[in-house]
Amino acid sequence: MKNGQLLSETTAGSSSKFLSLLIDIKYLLKGKVLVANVLPVFTAYWLALYFNGEQFIDHWGLFLLTMFGSTLVISGALILNNWYEVDLDRKMVRTQNRPTVNGNFSLKAVLWSGIITSIIGLVFMLFTTLEAAIYSFLGWFVYVVLYTFWTKRKFTLNTIVGSVSGAFTPLIGWAAIAPASHIVPIVFFCILFIWQVPHTFAISIKRLEDYTRAGVPMLPVVYGVDVTIRQIIIYVIALLPFPFFLTTSLGWFFLVFAVFLTIGWIILALKGPRAKDVKKWAQMNLRYSLIYLILLSFAMIILTSPIID
């Protein structure tokens, strides 16, 4: 009886430790951020197959290399971001569960994990195409060096720099199949660049106290919430023209759907100046931005689904 109970307790303890490890990894990789960056890679890869007349079954190995390699590169960048910003994260409420803050992972281990993960990811990408590998490195370099190491702590421009990094993801996916000089990946790049600005501004309003306490020069910290709200409105409106450039490629249904999504976001954004609870409004914008990206990506995939035939 005692032996059985001891075995049960040991198993439960092991399961608990493993679950805790997975939770720590999720926080280290900023789970939602990782998914939001990998999704455009997959979407653009799918689109590239369609527009270049290729079949998925003929490139399943390349698909695995692209997705695995890009995920590792993005993960490596996020890990290095966590390692470098541990002093800021210790001052923020929203980052207290990160293993770099609670001490579950040593900073040395996190640093080497970020370096090794980045290198392995870039090596995998070299087995796809040189162009895809270059885009992967550029996205990593902008995020780690230009954003994390340089602009994040010094300039409100940090949001723009970080947005450039994330916008490389569709170029990575497309370039694994063909040169990314096509109108679709270029417009997708522009959409993602603009999309990330109001998305990030919404986060900075929602977590204003955190950023103020940590001394991070986000736009609402330096210039105030009212200015940031106006910027959100401007950037969301700036998304409106881009679906028109994809009408020839993706059809009228996509145009109507994308414009409808954008108008919905514009209406929500315009409520900002009159919002009684600005943080609640910012949270709604944050959620809508994620829904916007997911639905836009899925629409692109579904409308090119005959590739599976």
PDB file of C-alpha atoms in Angstrom:
ATOM      1  CA  MET A   1       0.000   0.000   0.000  1.00  0.00           C
ATOM      2  CA  LYS A   2       2.778   2.386   0.982  1.00  0.00           C
ATOM      3  CA  ASN A   3       4.797   1.508  -2.111  1.00  0.00           C
ATOM      4  CA  GLY A   4       1.784   2.153  -4.348  1.00  0.00           C
ATOM      5  CA  GLN A   5       1.112   5.471  -2.650  1.00  0.00           C
ATOM      6  CA  LEU A   6       4.769   6.461  -2.952  1.00  0.00           C
ATOM      7  CA  LEU A   7       4.775   5.570  -6.666  1.00  0.00           C
ATOM      8  CA  SER A   8       1.600   7.602  -7.195  1.00  0.00           C
ATOM      9  CA  GLU A   9       3.078  10.610  -5.392  1.00  0.00           C
ATOM     10  CA  THR A  10       6.307  10.321  -7.400  1.00  0.00           C
ATOM     11  CA  THR A  11       4.391  10.168 -10.682  1.00  0.00           C
ATOM     12  CA  ALA A  12       2.262  13.132  -9.676  1.00  0.00           C
ATOM     13  CA  GLY A  13       5.375  15.061  -8.689  1.00  0.00           C
ATOM     14  CA  SER A  14       7.065  14.308 -12.020  1.00  0.00           C
ATOM     15  CA  SER A  15       3.971  15.335 -13.952  1.00  0.00           C
ATOM     16  CA  SER A  16       3.762  18.560 -11.954  1.00  0.00           C
ATOM     17  CA  LYS A  17       7.417  19.378 -12.645  1.00  0.00           C
ATOM     18  CA  PHE A  18       7.000  18.657 -16.348  1.00  0.00           C
ATOM     19  CA  LEU A  19       3.894  20.852 -16.510  1.00  0.00           C
ATOM     20  CA  SER A  20       5.770  23.647 -14.720  1.00  0.00           C
ATOM     21  CA  LEU A  21       8.605  23.306 -17.230  1.00  0.00           C
ATOM     22  CA  LEU A  22       6.190  23.634 -20.157  1.00  0.00           C
ATOM     23  CA  ILE A  23       4.608  26.709 -18.567  1.00  0.00           C
ATOM     24  CA  ASP A  24       8.049  28.277 -18.093  1.00  0.00           C
ATOM     25  CA  ILE A  25       8.925  27.590 -21.734  1.00  0.00           C
ATOM     26  CA  LYS A  26       5.621  29.137 -22.837  1.00  0.00           C
ATOM     27  CA  TYR A  27       6.407  32.328 -20.923  1.00  0.00           C
ATOM     28  CA  LEU A  28       9.986  32.339 -22.166  1.00  0.00           C
ATOM     29  CA  LEU A  29       8.813  32.081 -25.774  1.00  0.00           C
ATOM     30  CA  LYS A  30       5.941  34.547 -25.243  1.00  0.00           C
ATOM     31  CA  GLY A  31       3.479  31.949 -26.580  1.00  0.00           C
ATOM     32  CA  LYS A  32       0.991  34.260 -28.311  1.00  0.00           C
ATOM     33  CA  VAL A  33       3.786  36.340 -29.863  1.00  0.00           C
ATOM     34  CA  LEU A  34       5.418  33.203 -31.272  1.00  0.00           C
ATOM     35  CA  VAL A  35       2.147  31.976 -32.804  1.00  0.00           C
ATOM     36  CA  ALA A  36       1.371  35.427 -34.243  1.00  0.00           C
ATOM     37  CA  ASN A  37       4.743  35.379 -36.012  1.00  0.00           C
ATOM     38  CA  VAL A  38       4.673  31.781 -37.235  1.00  0.00           C
ATOM     39  CA  LEU A  39       1.152  32.047 -38.694  1.00  0.00           C
ATOM     40  CA  PRO A  40       2.178  34.530 -41.460  1.00  0.00           C
ATOM     41  CA  VAL A  41       5.116  32.267 -42.371  1.00  0.00           C
ATOM     42  CA  PHE A  42       2.738  29.370 -42.949  1.00  0.00           C
ATOM     43  CA  THR A  43       0.189  31.555 -44.750  1.00  0.00           C
ATOM     44  CA  ALA A  44       2.761  32.994 -47.150  1.00  0.00           C
ATOM     45  CA  TYR A  45       4.257  29.537 -47.796  1.00  0.00           C
ATOM     46  CA  TRP A  46       0.787  28.255 -48.709  1.00  0.00           C
ATOM     47  CA  LEU A  47       0.126  31.247 -50.948  1.00  0.00           C
ATOM     48  CA  ALA A  48       3.480  30.836 -52.682  1.00  0.00           C
ATOM     49  CA  LEU A  49       2.633  27.233 -53.551  1.00  0.00           C
ATOM     50  CA  TYR A  50      -0.689  28.320 -55.028  1.00  0.00           C
ATOM     51  CA  PHE A  51       0.562  31.252 -57.088  1.00  0.00           C
ATOM     52  CA  ASN A  52       3.546  29.320 -58.410  1.00  0.00           C
ATOM     53  CA  GLY A  53       1.477  26.276 -59.413  1.00  0.00           C
ATOM     54  CA  GLU A  54       3.140  23.926 -56.947  1.00  0.00           C
ATOM     55  CA  GLN A  55       1.616  21.052 -54.978  1.00  0.00           C
ATOM     56  CA  PHE A  56       2.089  20.759 -51.215  1.00  0.00           C
ATOM     57  CA  ILE A  57       2.805  17.029 -51.433  1.00  0.00           C
ATOM     58  CA  ASP A  58       5.818  17.738 -53.633  1.00  0.00           C
ATOM     59  CA  HIS A  59       7.343  20.075 -51.047  1.00  0.00           C
ATOM     60  CA  TRP A  60       6.405  18.587 -47.682  1.00  0.00           C
ATOM     61  CA  GLY A  61      10.087  18.281 -46.707  1.00  0.00           C
ATOM     62  CA  LEU A  62      10.688  21.912 -47.573  1.00  0.00           C
ATOM     63  CA  PHE A  63       7.586  22.817 -45.570  1.00  0.00           C
ATOM     64  CA  LEU A  64       8.953  21.102 -42.465  1.00  0.00           C
ATOM     65  CA  LEU A  65      12.331  22.800 -42.867  1.00  0.00           C
ATOM     66  CA  THR A  66      10.690  26.198 -43.324  1.00  0.00           C
ATOM     67  CA  MET A  67       8.301  25.934 -40.400  1.00  0.00           C
ATOM     68  CA  PHE A  68      10.781  24.304 -38.027  1.00  0.00           C
ATOM     69  CA  GLY A  69      13.617  26.640 -38.996  1.00  0.00           C
ATOM     70  CA  SER A  70      11.573  29.849 -38.859  1.00  0.00           C
ATOM     71  CA  THR A  71      10.006  28.841 -35.536  1.00  0.00           C
ATOM     72  CA  LEU A  72      13.458  28.286 -34.062  1.00  0.00           C
ATOM     73  CA  VAL A  73      14.777  31.618 -35.364  1.00  0.00           C
ATOM     74  CA  ILE A  74      11.775  33.476 -33.953  1.00  0.00           C
ATOM     75  CA  SER A  75      12.043  31.539 -30.684  1.00  0.00           C
ATOM     76  CA  GLY A  76      15.737  32.352 -30.409  1.00  0.00           C
ATOM     77  CA  ALA A  77      15.021  36.053 -30.849  1.00  0.00           C
ATOM     78  CA  LEU A  78      12.300  35.969 -28.185  1.00  0.00           C
ATOM     79  CA  ILE A  79      14.549  34.087 -25.751  1.00  0.00           C
ATOM     80  CA  LEU A  80      17.340  36.639 -26.199  1.00  0.00           C
ATOM     81  CA  ASN A  81      14.797  39.410 -25.675  1.00  0.00           C
ATOM     82  CA  ASN A  82      13.794  37.838 -22.369  1.00  0.00           C
ATOM     83  CA  TRP A  83      17.417  37.448 -21.334  1.00  0.00           C
ATOM     84  CA  TYR A  84      18.346  41.052 -22.083  1.00  0.00           C
ATOM     85  CA  GLU A  85      15.222  42.634 -20.611  1.00  0.00           C
ATOM     86  CA  VAL A  86      15.180  40.776 -17.289  1.00  0.00           C
ATOM     87  CA  ASP A  87      15.839  44.010 -15.367  1.00  0.00           C
ATOM     88  CA  LEU A  88      12.795  45.615 -16.988  1.00  0.00           C
ATOM     89  CA  ASP A  89      10.646  42.525 -16.540  1.00  0.00           C
ATOM     90  CA  ARG A  90      11.350  42.485 -12.789  1.00  0.00           C
ATOM     91  CA  LYS A  91       9.630  45.884 -12.532  1.00  0.00           C
ATOM     92  CA  MET A  92       6.514  44.865 -14.468  1.00  0.00           C
ATOM     93  CA  VAL A  93       3.494  43.044 -13.097  1.00  0.00           C
ATOM     94  CA  ARG A  94       2.704  41.265 -16.386  1.00  0.00           C
ATOM     95  CA  THR A  95       6.135  39.613 -16.644  1.00  0.00           C
ATOM     96  CA  GLN A  96       6.518  38.190 -13.139  1.00  0.00           C
ATOM     97  CA  ASN A  97       5.845  34.635 -14.359  1.00  0.00           C
ATOM     98  CA  ARG A  98       8.715  34.605 -16.812  1.00  0.00           C
ATOM     99  CA  PRO A  99      11.384  32.086 -15.748  1.00  0.00           C
ATOM    100  CA  THR A 100      14.073  34.757 -16.105  1.00  0.00           C
ATOM    101  CA  VAL A 101      12.262  36.757 -13.404  1.00  0.00           C
ATOM    102  CA  ASN A 102      11.173  34.028 -10.990  1.00  0.00           C
ATOM    103  CA  GLY A 103      14.560  32.306 -11.213  1.00  0.00           C
ATOM    104  CA  ASN A 104      13.354  28.976 -12.609  1.00  0.00           C
ATOM    105  CA  PHE A 105      15.880  29.316 -15.451  1.00  0.00           C
ATOM    106  CA  SER A 106      19.368  30.737 -14.961  1.00  0.00           C
ATOM    107  CA  LEU A 107      20.222  33.750 -17.101  1.00  0.00           C
ATOM    108  CA  LYS A 108      23.289  31.968 -18.458  1.00  0.00           C
ATOM    109  CA  ALA A 109      21.171  29.026 -19.577  1.00  0.00           C
ATOM    110  CA  VAL A 110      18.649  31.384 -21.189  1.00  0.00           C
ATOM    111  CA  LEU A 111      21.404  33.272 -23.035  1.00  0.00           C
ATOM    112  CA  TRP A 112      22.930  30.122 -24.473  1.00  0.00           C
ATOM    113  CA  SER A 113      19.499  28.712 -25.309  1.00  0.00           C
ATOM    114  CA  GLY A 114      18.724  31.847 -27.295  1.00  0.00           C
ATOM    115  CA  ILE A 115      22.031  31.758 -29.158  1.00  0.00           C
ATOM    116  CA  ILE A 116      21.916  28.033 -29.950  1.00  0.00           C
ATOM    117  CA  THR A 117      18.240  28.090 -30.944  1.00  0.00           C
ATOM    118  CA  SER A 118      18.855  31.045 -33.280  1.00  0.00           C
ATOM    119  CA  ILE A 119      21.860  29.376 -34.933  1.00  0.00           C
ATOM    120  CA  ILE A 120      20.111  26.035 -35.421  1.00  0.00           C
ATOM    121  CA  GLY A 121      17.078  27.820 -36.870  1.00  0.00           C
ATOM    122  CA  LEU A 122      19.198  29.792 -39.342  1.00  0.00           C
ATOM    123  CA  VAL A 123      21.030  26.622 -40.388  1.00  0.00           C
ATOM    124  CA  PHE A 124      17.694  24.931 -41.086  1.00  0.00           C
ATOM    125  CA  MET A 125      16.624  27.951 -43.134  1.00  0.00           C
ATOM    126  CA  LEU A 126      19.798  27.671 -45.230  1.00  0.00           C
ATOM    127  CA  PHE A 127      18.490  24.289 -46.375  1.00  0.00           C
ATOM    128  CA  THR A 128      15.405  26.019 -47.830  1.00  0.00           C
ATOM    129  CA  THR A 129      16.562  28.941 -49.983  1.00  0.00           C
ATOM    130  CA  LEU A 130      19.200  31.609 -49.462  1.00  0.00           C
ATOM    131  CA  GLU A 131      16.565  34.338 -49.791  1.00  0.00           C
ATOM    132  CA  ALA A 132      14.395  32.819 -47.055  1.00  0.00           C
ATOM    133  CA  ALA A 133      17.460  32.468 -44.825  1.00  0.00           C
ATOM    134  CA  ILE A 134      18.378  36.127 -45.408  1.00  0.00           C
ATOM    135  CA  TYR A 135      14.872  37.289 -44.491  1.00  0.00           C
ATOM    136  CA  SER A 136      15.010  35.103 -41.373  1.00  0.00           C
ATOM    137  CA  PHE A 137      18.301  36.653 -40.329  1.00  0.00           C
ATOM    138  CA  LEU A 138      17.099  40.194 -41.069  1.00  0.00           C
ATOM    139  CA  GLY A 139      13.980  39.671 -38.953  1.00  0.00           C
ATOM    140  CA  TRP A 140      16.120  38.256 -36.142  1.00  0.00           C
ATOM    141  CA  PHE A 141      18.696  41.063 -36.411  1.00  0.00           C
ATOM    142  CA  VAL A 142      16.118  43.856 -36.385  1.00  0.00           C
ATOM    143  CA  TYR A 143      14.315  42.371 -33.380  1.00  0.00           C
ATOM    144  CA  VAL A 144      17.326  41.414 -31.289  1.00  0.00           C
ATOM    145  CA  VAL A 145      19.882  44.088 -32.153  1.00  0.00           C
ATOM    146  CA  LEU A 146      17.970  47.120 -33.404  1.00  0.00           C
ATOM    147  CA  TYR A 147      14.886  46.687 -31.221  1.00  0.00           C
ATOM    148  CA  THR A 148      15.883  44.837 -28.041  1.00  0.00           C
ATOM    149  CA  PHE A 149      19.492  46.005 -27.619  1.00  0.00           C
ATOM    150  CA  TRP A 150      19.164  49.538 -28.989  1.00  0.00           C
ATOM    151  CA  THR A 151      15.841  51.332 -29.464  1.00  0.00           C
ATOM    152  CA  LYS A 152      13.581  49.664 -26.835  1.00  0.00           C
ATOM    153  CA  ARG A 153      15.125  51.590 -23.938  1.00  0.00           C
ATOM    154  CA  LYS A 154      15.876  54.853 -25.752  1.00  0.00           C
ATOM    155  CA  PHE A 155      13.259  55.873 -28.302  1.00  0.00           C
ATOM    156  CA  THR A 156       9.487  55.829 -28.776  1.00  0.00           C
ATOM    157  CA  LEU A 157      10.461  54.725 -32.288  1.00  0.00           C
ATOM    158  CA  ASN A 158      11.040  51.271 -30.791  1.00  0.00           C
ATOM    159  CA  THR A 159       7.511  50.233 -31.810  1.00  0.00           C
ATOM    160  CA  ILE A 160       8.210  51.010 -35.469  1.00  0.00           C
ATOM    161  CA  VAL A 161      11.496  49.098 -35.389  1.00  0.00           C
ATOM    162  CA  GLY A 162       9.864  46.076 -33.773  1.00  0.00           C
ATOM    163  CA  SER A 163       7.125  46.167 -36.393  1.00  0.00           C
ATOM    164  CA  VAL A 164       9.687  45.946 -39.196  1.00  0.00           C
ATOM    165  CA  SER A 165      11.039  42.768 -37.646  1.00  0.00           C
ATOM    166  CA  GLY A 166       7.667  41.019 -37.506  1.00  0.00           C
ATOM    167  CA  ALA A 167       6.798  42.059 -41.050  1.00  0.00           C
ATOM    168  CA  PHE A 168       9.573  39.852 -42.467  1.00  0.00           C
ATOM    169  CA  THR A 169       7.623  36.677 -41.646  1.00  0.00           C
ATOM    170  CA  PRO A 170       5.543  36.454 -44.874  1.00  0.00           C
ATOM    171  CA  LEU A 171       8.674  37.084 -46.927  1.00  0.00           C
ATOM    172  CA  ILE A 172      10.288  34.102 -45.211  1.00  0.00           C
ATOM    173  CA  GLY A 173       7.414  31.762 -46.026  1.00  0.00           C
ATOM    174  CA  TRP A 174       7.071  32.880 -49.624  1.00  0.00           C
ATOM    175  CA  ALA A 175      10.802  32.932 -50.382  1.00  0.00           C
ATOM    176  CA  ALA A 176      11.099  29.281 -49.398  1.00  0.00           C
ATOM    177  CA  ILE A 177       9.165  28.526 -52.604  1.00  0.00           C
ATOM    178  CA  ALA A 178       9.955  31.434 -54.951  1.00  0.00           C
ATOM    179  CA  PRO A 179      11.511  34.929 -54.944  1.00  0.00           C
ATOM    180  CA  ALA A 180       9.410  37.284 -52.805  1.00  0.00           C
ATOM    181  CA  SER A 181       9.103  39.925 -55.522  1.00  0.00           C
ATOM    182  CA  HIS A 182       5.421  39.053 -56.037  1.00  0.00           C
ATOM    183  CA  ILE A 183       2.712  41.588 -55.107  1.00  0.00           C
ATOM    184  CA  VAL A 184       1.158  39.241 -52.515  1.00  0.00           C
ATOM    185  CA  PRO A 185       4.120  38.887 -50.092  1.00  0.00           C
ATOM    186  CA  ILE A 186       5.026  42.563 -50.535  1.00  0.00           C
ATOM    187  CA  VAL A 187       1.509  43.716 -49.604  1.00  0.00           C
ATOM    188  CA  PHE A 188       1.389  41.148 -46.789  1.00  0.00           C
ATOM    189  CA  PHE A 189       4.661  42.627 -45.482  1.00  0.00           C
ATOM    190  CA  CYS A 190       3.119  46.125 -45.511  1.00  0.00           C
ATOM    191  CA  ILE A 191      -0.061  44.943 -43.778  1.00  0.00           C
ATOM    192  CA  LEU A 192       1.873  43.221 -41.022  1.00  0.00           C
ATOM    193  CA  PHE A 193       4.150  46.228 -40.517  1.00  0.00           C
ATOM    194  CA  ILE A 194       1.212  48.600 -40.095  1.00  0.00           C
ATOM    195  CA  TRP A 195      -0.853  46.070 -38.111  1.00  0.00           C
ATOM    196  CA  GLN A 196       1.790  45.685 -35.420  1.00  0.00           C
ATOM    197  CA  VAL A 197       1.897  49.399 -34.571  1.00  0.00           C
ATOM    198  CA  PRO A 198      -1.693  49.819 -33.266  1.00  0.00           C
ATOM    199  CA  HIS A 199      -1.463  46.309 -31.791  1.00  0.00           C
ATOM    200  CA  THR A 200       1.600  47.312 -29.757  1.00  0.00           C
ATOM    201  CA  PHE A 201       0.190  50.742 -28.871  1.00  0.00           C
ATOM    202  CA  ALA A 202      -2.891  49.009 -27.431  1.00  0.00           C
ATOM    203  CA  ILE A 203      -0.620  46.874 -25.240  1.00  0.00           C
ATOM    204  CA  SER A 204       1.319  49.941 -24.091  1.00  0.00           C
ATOM    205  CA  ILE A 205      -1.908  51.695 -23.031  1.00  0.00           C
ATOM    206  CA  LYS A 206      -3.192  48.601 -21.268  1.00  0.00           C
ATOM    207  CA  ARG A 207       0.127  48.176 -19.423  1.00  0.00           C
ATOM    208  CA  LEU A 208       0.935  51.858 -19.007  1.00  0.00           C
ATOM    209  CA  GLU A 209       1.861  51.584 -15.328  1.00  0.00           C
ATOM    210  CA  ASP A 210       4.235  48.692 -16.045  1.00  0.00           C
ATOM    211  CA  TYR A 211       6.086  50.563 -18.789  1.00  0.00           C
ATOM    212  CA  THR A 212       6.202  53.747 -16.705  1.00  0.00           C
ATOM    213  CA  ARG A 213       7.600  51.872 -13.704  1.00  0.00           C
ATOM    214  CA  ALA A 214      10.232  50.186 -15.858  1.00  0.00           C
ATOM    215  CA  GLY A 215      11.150  53.430 -17.625  1.00  0.00           C
ATOM    216  CA  VAL A 216      10.460  52.089 -21.124  1.00  0.00           C
ATOM    217  CA  PRO A 217       9.816  55.045 -23.495  1.00  0.00           C
ATOM    218  CA  MET A 218       6.635  53.723 -25.068  1.00  0.00           C
ATOM    219  CA  LEU A 219       4.503  56.347 -26.804  1.00  0.00           C
ATOM    220  CA  PRO A 220       1.856  56.754 -24.044  1.00  0.00           C
ATOM    221  CA  VAL A 221       4.598  56.986 -21.402  1.00  0.00           C
ATOM    222  CA  VAL A 222       6.379  59.832 -23.202  1.00  0.00           C
ATOM    223  CA  TYR A 223       3.590  61.659 -25.049  1.00  0.00           C
ATOM    224  CA  GLY A 224       0.452  60.518 -23.261  1.00  0.00           C
ATOM    225  CA  VAL A 225      -2.531  58.276 -23.917  1.00  0.00           C
ATOM    226  CA  ASP A 226      -4.443  60.807 -26.060  1.00  0.00           C
ATOM    227  CA  VAL A 227      -1.598  61.037 -28.571  1.00  0.00           C
ATOM    228  CA  THR A 228      -1.318  57.249 -28.656  1.00  0.00           C
ATOM    229  CA  ILE A 229      -5.045  56.849 -29.308  1.00  0.00           C
ATOM    230  CA  ARG A 230      -4.802  59.221 -32.273  1.00  0.00           C
ATOM    231  CA  GLN A 231      -1.859  57.232 -33.618  1.00  0.00           C
ATOM    232  CA  ILE A 232      -3.824  54.002 -33.311  1.00  0.00           C
ATOM    233  CA  ILE A 233      -6.659  55.528 -35.345  1.00  0.00           C
ATOM    234  CA  ILE A 234      -4.244  56.736 -38.039  1.00  0.00           C
ATOM    235  CA  TYR A 235      -2.479  53.396 -38.401  1.00  0.00           C
ATOM    236  CA  VAL A 236      -5.706  51.372 -38.482  1.00  0.00           C
ATOM    237  CA  ILE A 237      -7.094  53.636 -41.210  1.00  0.00           C
ATOM    238  CA  ALA A 238      -3.795  53.186 -43.082  1.00  0.00           C
ATOM    239  CA  LEU A 239      -4.606  49.457 -43.388  1.00  0.00           C
ATOM    240  CA  LEU A 240      -7.698  50.160 -45.490  1.00  0.00           C
ATOM    241  CA  PRO A 241      -6.117  50.570 -48.975  1.00  0.00           C
ATOM    242  CA  PHE A 242      -3.930  47.449 -48.972  1.00  0.00           C
ATOM    243  CA  PRO A 243      -6.595  44.773 -49.656  1.00  0.00           C
ATOM    244  CA  PHE A 244      -7.343  46.591 -52.927  1.00  0.00           C
ATOM    245  CA  PHE A 245      -3.844  45.700 -54.163  1.00  0.00           C
ATOM    246  CA  LEU A 246      -4.688  42.007 -53.698  1.00  0.00           C
ATOM    247  CA  THR A 247      -8.003  42.024 -55.553  1.00  0.00           C
ATOM    248  CA  THR A 248      -6.481  40.684 -58.783  1.00  0.00           C
ATOM    249  CA  SER A 249      -4.671  37.920 -56.913  1.00  0.00           C
ATOM    250  CA  LEU A 250      -7.204  36.889 -54.262  1.00  0.00           C
ATOM    251  CA  GLY A 251     -10.505  38.093 -55.715  1.00  0.00           C
ATOM    252  CA  TRP A 252     -13.389  40.311 -54.740  1.00  0.00           C
ATOM    253  CA  PHE A 253     -14.509  38.200 -51.819  1.00  0.00           C
ATOM    254  CA  PHE A 254     -11.183  38.748 -50.101  1.00  0.00           C
ATOM    255  CA  LEU A 255     -11.399  42.476 -50.783  1.00  0.00           C
ATOM    256  CA  VAL A 256     -14.876  42.770 -49.269  1.00  0.00           C
ATOM    257  CA  PHE A 257     -13.948  40.572 -46.302  1.00  0.00           C
ATOM    258  CA  ALA A 258     -10.686  42.429 -45.572  1.00  0.00           C
ATOM    259  CA  VAL A 259     -12.289  45.855 -45.933  1.00  0.00           C
ATOM    260  CA  PHE A 260     -15.120  44.755 -43.632  1.00  0.00           C
ATOM    261  CA  LEU A 261     -12.580  43.619 -41.016  1.00  0.00           C
ATOM    262  CA  THR A 262     -10.666  46.882 -41.294  1.00  0.00           C
ATOM    263  CA  ILE A 263     -13.767  49.065 -41.049  1.00  0.00           C
ATOM    264  CA  GLY A 264     -14.772  47.173 -37.916  1.00  0.00           C
ATOM    265  CA  TRP A 265     -11.393  47.989 -36.386  1.00  0.00           C
ATOM    266  CA  ILE A 266     -11.652  51.635 -37.489  1.00  0.00           C
ATOM    267  CA  ILE A 267     -15.051  51.958 -35.784  1.00  0.00           C
ATOM    268  CA  LEU A 268     -13.608  50.466 -32.604  1.00  0.00           C
ATOM    269  CA  ALA A 269     -10.525  52.703 -32.765  1.00  0.00           C
ATOM    270  CA  LEU A 270     -12.635  55.838 -33.227  1.00  0.00           C
ATOM    271  CA  LYS A 271     -14.315  55.144 -29.885  1.00  0.00           C
ATOM    272  CA  GLY A 272     -10.994  55.737 -28.136  1.00  0.00           C
ATOM    273  CA  PRO A 273     -11.189  59.519 -27.626  1.00  0.00           C
ATOM    274  CA  ARG A 274     -14.610  59.134 -25.941  1.00  0.00           C
ATOM    275  CA  ALA A 275     -13.880  55.935 -24.025  1.00  0.00           C
ATOM    276  CA  LYS A 276     -14.732  56.112 -20.304  1.00  0.00           C
ATOM    277  CA  ASP A 277     -12.418  53.201 -19.547  1.00  0.00           C
ATOM    278  CA  VAL A 278      -9.371  53.611 -21.805  1.00  0.00           C
ATOM    279  CA  LYS A 279      -7.731  50.384 -20.640  1.00  0.00           C
ATOM    280  CA  LYS A 280     -10.850  48.379 -21.426  1.00  0.00           C
ATOM    281  CA  TRP A 281     -10.922  50.016 -24.845  1.00  0.00           C
ATOM    282  CA  ALA A 282      -7.238  49.166 -25.353  1.00  0.00           C
ATOM    283  CA  GLN A 283      -7.920  45.539 -24.405  1.00  0.00           C
ATOM    284  CA  MET A 284     -10.739  45.386 -26.961  1.00  0.00           C
ATOM    285  CA  ASN A 285      -8.383  46.771 -29.625  1.00  0.00           C
ATOM    286  CA  LEU A 286      -5.742  44.243 -28.661  1.00  0.00           C
ATOM    287  CA  ARG A 287      -8.174  41.351 -29.036  1.00  0.00           C
ATOM    288  CA  TYR A 288      -9.561  42.710 -32.284  1.00  0.00           C
ATOM    289  CA  SER A 289      -6.075  43.064 -33.731  1.00  0.00           C
ATOM    290  CA  LEU A 290      -5.389  39.375 -33.085  1.00  0.00           C
ATOM    291  CA  ILE A 291      -8.753  38.371 -34.548  1.00  0.00           C
ATOM    292  CA  TYR A 292      -7.998  40.575 -37.564  1.00  0.00           C
ATOM    293  CA  LEU A 293      -4.663  38.847 -38.225  1.00  0.00           C
ATOM    294  CA  ILE A 294      -6.049  35.341 -37.757  1.00  0.00           C
ATOM    295  CA  LEU A 295      -9.130  35.859 -39.935  1.00  0.00           C
ATOM    296  CA  LEU A 296      -7.167  37.656 -42.650  1.00  0.00           C
ATOM    297  CA  SER A 297      -4.633  34.814 -42.775  1.00  0.00           C
ATOM    298  CA  PHE A 298      -7.317  32.122 -42.793  1.00  0.00           C
ATOM    299  CA  ALA A 299      -9.191  33.929 -45.577  1.00  0.00           C
ATOM    300  CA  MET A 300      -6.026  33.909 -47.691  1.00  0.00           C
ATOM    301  CA  ILE A 301      -5.529  30.204 -47.036  1.00  0.00           C
ATOM    302  CA  ILE A 302      -9.140  29.201 -47.687  1.00  0.00           C
ATOM    303  CA  LEU A 303      -9.392  31.197 -50.909  1.00  0.00           C
ATOM    304  CA  THR A 304      -6.350  29.358 -52.273  1.00  0.00           C
ATOM    305  CA  SER A 305      -7.422  25.945 -50.950  1.00  0.00           C
ATOM    306  CA  PRO A 306      -7.841  24.272 -54.401  1.00  0.00           C
ATOM    307  CA  ILE A 307      -4.100  23.557 -54.136  1.00  0.00           C
ATOM    308  CA  ILE A 308      -4.974  20.489 -52.053  1.00  0.00           C
ATOM    309  CA  ASP A 309      -6.921  18.904 -54.933  1.00  0.00           C
TER     310      ASP A 309
END
